């Protein structure tokens, strides 16, 4: 019935991004979360990069490119976004 059809609160749970904080977490786990949050594919060209531990956070409204740029500030790893794929060198 229409009594229960109140104006929807802006709340979608299917693909809503959240603020994320990673403290000393392996890059593989961080990239897994980015893949889920942004719907992108992740390719590790550099297998050693999987185990690099990072301190990283992002806000719910950060773009994927902003997050990649943040990760690229770390010397041991380089990420490239092309189409819907992130490659880690």
PDB file of N, CA and C in Angstrom, residues 26-58:
ATOM      1  N   UNK A  26      48.197  -5.932   3.510  1.00  0.00           N
ATOM      2  CA  UNK A  26      48.826  -6.305   2.241  1.00  0.00           C
ATOM      3  C   UNK A  26      48.081  -5.683   1.065  1.00  0.00           C
ATOM      4  N   UNK A  27      48.855  -5.292   0.050  1.00  0.00           N
ATOM      5  CA  UNK A  27      48.275  -4.662  -1.128  1.00  0.00           C
ATOM      6  C   UNK A  27      47.219  -5.556  -1.791  1.00  0.00           C
ATOM      7  N   UNK A  28      47.424  -6.867  -1.766  1.00  0.00           N
ATOM      8  CA  UNK A  28      46.443  -7.781  -2.364  1.00  0.00           C
ATOM      9  C   UNK A  28      45.063  -7.594  -1.734  1.00  0.00           C
ATOM     10  N   UNK A  29      45.021  -7.423  -0.423  1.00  0.00           N
ATOM     11  CA  UNK A  29      43.739  -7.230   0.275  1.00  0.00           C
ATOM     12  C   UNK A  29      43.136  -5.869  -0.058  1.00  0.00           C
ATOM     13  N   UNK A  30      43.981  -4.847  -0.120  1.00  0.00           N
ATOM     14  CA  UNK A  30      43.509  -3.499  -0.468  1.00  0.00           C
ATOM     15  C   UNK A  30      42.939  -3.502  -1.887  1.00  0.00           C
ATOM     16  N   UNK A  31      43.654  -4.147  -2.807  1.00  0.00           N
ATOM     17  CA  UNK A  31      43.202  -4.177  -4.202  1.00  0.00           C
ATOM     18  C   UNK A  31      41.913  -4.979  -4.349  1.00  0.00           C
ATOM     19  N   UNK A  32      41.755  -6.006  -3.534  1.00  0.00           N
ATOM     20  CA  UNK A  32      40.515  -6.781  -3.533  1.00  0.00           C
ATOM     21  C   UNK A  32      39.337  -5.872  -3.164  1.00  0.00           C
ATOM     22  N   UNK A  33      39.547  -4.997  -2.171  1.00  0.00           N
ATOM     23  CA  UNK A  33      38.489  -4.073  -1.757  1.00  0.00           C
ATOM     24  C   UNK A  33      38.206  -3.047  -2.845  1.00  0.00           C
ATOM     25  N   UNK A  34      39.260  -2.523  -3.476  1.00  0.00           N
ATOM     26  CA  UNK A  34      39.079  -1.556  -4.569  1.00  0.00           C
ATOM     27  C   UNK A  34      38.298  -2.210  -5.703  1.00  0.00           C
ATOM     28  N   UNK A  35      38.639  -3.449  -6.006  1.00  0.00           N
ATOM     29  CA  UNK A  35      37.947  -4.190  -7.062  1.00  0.00           C
ATOM     30  C   UNK A  35      36.452  -4.288  -6.763  1.00  0.00           C
ATOM     31  N   UNK A  36      36.116  -4.609  -5.505  1.00  0.00           N
ATOM     32  CA  UNK A  36      34.707  -4.714  -5.103  1.00  0.00           C
ATOM     33  C   UNK A  36      34.011  -3.354  -5.138  1.00  0.00           C
ATOM     34  N   UNK A  37      34.674  -2.340  -4.569  1.00  0.00           N
ATOM     35  CA  UNK A  37      34.045  -1.018  -4.448  1.00  0.00           C
ATOM     36  C   UNK A  37      33.830  -0.340  -5.800  1.00  0.00           C
ATOM     37  N   UNK A  38      34.780  -0.537  -6.720  1.00  0.00           N
ATOM     38  CA  UNK A  38      34.738   0.211  -7.976  1.00  0.00           C
ATOM     39  C   UNK A  38      34.409  -0.655  -9.181  1.00  0.00           C
ATOM     40  N   UNK A  39      34.266  -1.969  -8.982  1.00  0.00           N
ATOM     41  CA  UNK A  39      33.902  -2.842 -10.087  1.00  0.00           C
ATOM     42  C   UNK A  39      34.963  -2.936 -11.163  1.00  0.00           C
ATOM     43  N   UNK A  40      36.227  -2.935 -10.754  1.00  0.00           N
ATOM     44  CA  UNK A  40      37.316  -3.036 -11.718  1.00  0.00           C
ATOM     45  C   UNK A  40      38.052  -4.361 -11.541  1.00  0.00           C
ATOM     46  N   UNK A  41      38.788  -4.744 -12.582  1.00  0.00           N
ATOM     47  CA  UNK A  41      39.613  -5.939 -12.548  1.00  0.00           C
ATOM     48  C   UNK A  41      41.003  -5.526 -12.073  1.00  0.00           C
ATOM     49  N   UNK A  42      41.665  -6.395 -11.323  1.00  0.00           N
ATOM     50  CA  UNK A  42      43.009  -6.105 -10.812  1.00  0.00           C
ATOM     51  C   UNK A  42      43.965  -7.171 -11.329  1.00  0.00           C
ATOM     52  N   UNK A  43      45.068  -6.723 -11.926  1.00  0.00           N
ATOM     53  CA  UNK A  43      46.074  -7.637 -12.454  1.00  0.00           C
ATOM     54  C   UNK A  43      47.412  -7.319 -11.797  1.00  0.00           C
ATOM     55  N   UNK A  44      48.002  -8.338 -11.148  1.00  0.00           N
ATOM     56  CA  UNK A  44      49.323  -8.174 -10.549  1.00  0.00           C
ATOM     57  C   UNK A  44      50.383  -8.626 -11.550  1.00  0.00           C
ATOM     58  N   UNK A  45      50.979  -7.662 -12.287  1.00  0.00           N
ATOM     59  CA  UNK A  45      52.095  -7.986 -13.183  1.00  0.00           C
ATOM     60  C   UNK A  45      53.334  -8.267 -12.337  1.00  0.00           C
ATOM     61  N   UNK A  46      53.396  -7.626 -11.176  1.00  0.00           N
ATOM     62  CA  UNK A  46      54.480  -7.830 -10.225  1.00  0.00           C
ATOM     63  C   UNK A  46      53.923  -8.618  -9.041  1.00  0.00           C
ATOM     64  N   UNK A  47      54.175  -9.919  -9.019  1.00  0.00           N
ATOM     65  CA  UNK A  47      53.629 -10.775  -7.956  1.00  0.00           C
ATOM     66  C   UNK A  47      54.140 -10.379  -6.573  1.00  0.00           C
ATOM     67  N   UNK A  48      55.367  -9.875  -6.495  1.00  0.00           N
ATOM     68  CA  UNK A  48      55.924  -9.475  -5.194  1.00  0.00           C
ATOM     69  C   UNK A  48      55.134  -8.329  -4.572  1.00  0.00           C
ATOM     70  N   UNK A  49      54.481  -7.539  -5.407  1.00  0.00           N
ATOM     71  CA  UNK A  49      53.721  -6.387  -4.906  1.00  0.00           C
ATOM     72  C   UNK A  49      52.539  -6.823  -4.041  1.00  0.00           C
ATOM     73  N   UNK A  50      52.038  -8.057  -4.250  1.00  0.00           N
ATOM     74  CA  UNK A  50      50.887  -8.538  -3.477  1.00  0.00           C
ATOM     75  C   UNK A  50      51.097  -8.431  -1.976  1.00  0.00           C
ATOM     76  N   UNK A  51      52.313  -8.674  -1.519  1.00  0.00           N
ATOM     77  CA  UNK A  51      52.573  -8.767  -0.080  1.00  0.00           C
ATOM     78  C   UNK A  51      53.103  -7.466   0.526  1.00  0.00           C
ATOM     79  N   UNK A  52      53.229  -6.420  -0.291  1.00  0.00           N
ATOM     80  CA  UNK A  52      53.644  -5.128   0.256  1.00  0.00           C
ATOM     81  C   UNK A  52      52.562  -4.643   1.207  1.00  0.00           C
ATOM     82  N   UNK A  53      52.983  -4.225   2.381  1.00  0.00           N
ATOM     83  CA  UNK A  53      52.022  -3.748   3.385  1.00  0.00           C
ATOM     84  C   UNK A  53      51.976  -2.225   3.369  1.00  0.00           C
ATOM     85  N   UNK A  54      50.755  -1.696   3.392  1.00  0.00           N
ATOM     86  CA  UNK A  54      50.564  -0.252   3.296  1.00  0.00           C
ATOM     87  C   UNK A  54      49.621   0.256   4.380  1.00  0.00           C
ATOM     88  N   UNK A  55      49.796   1.517   4.674  1.00  0.00           N
ATOM     89  CA  UNK A  55      48.825   2.271   5.464  1.00  0.00           C
ATOM     90  C   UNK A  55      48.124   3.166   4.458  1.00  0.00           C
ATOM     91  N   UNK A  56      46.830   2.965   4.293  1.00  0.00           N
ATOM     92  CA  UNK A  56      46.106   3.686   3.253  1.00  0.00           C
ATOM     93  C   UNK A  56      44.677   3.914   3.701  1.00  0.00           C
ATOM     94  N   UNK A  57      44.146   5.061   3.327  1.00  0.00           N
ATOM     95  CA  UNK A  57      42.725   5.305   3.582  1.00  0.00           C
ATOM     96  C   UNK A  57      42.164   6.115   2.427  1.00  0.00           C
ATOM     97  N   UNK A  58      40.858   6.008   2.251  1.00  0.00           N
ATOM     98  CA  UNK A  58      40.196   6.872   1.288  1.00  0.00           C
ATOM     99  C   UNK A  58      38.802   7.180   1.782  1.00  0.00           C
TER     100      UNK A  58
END
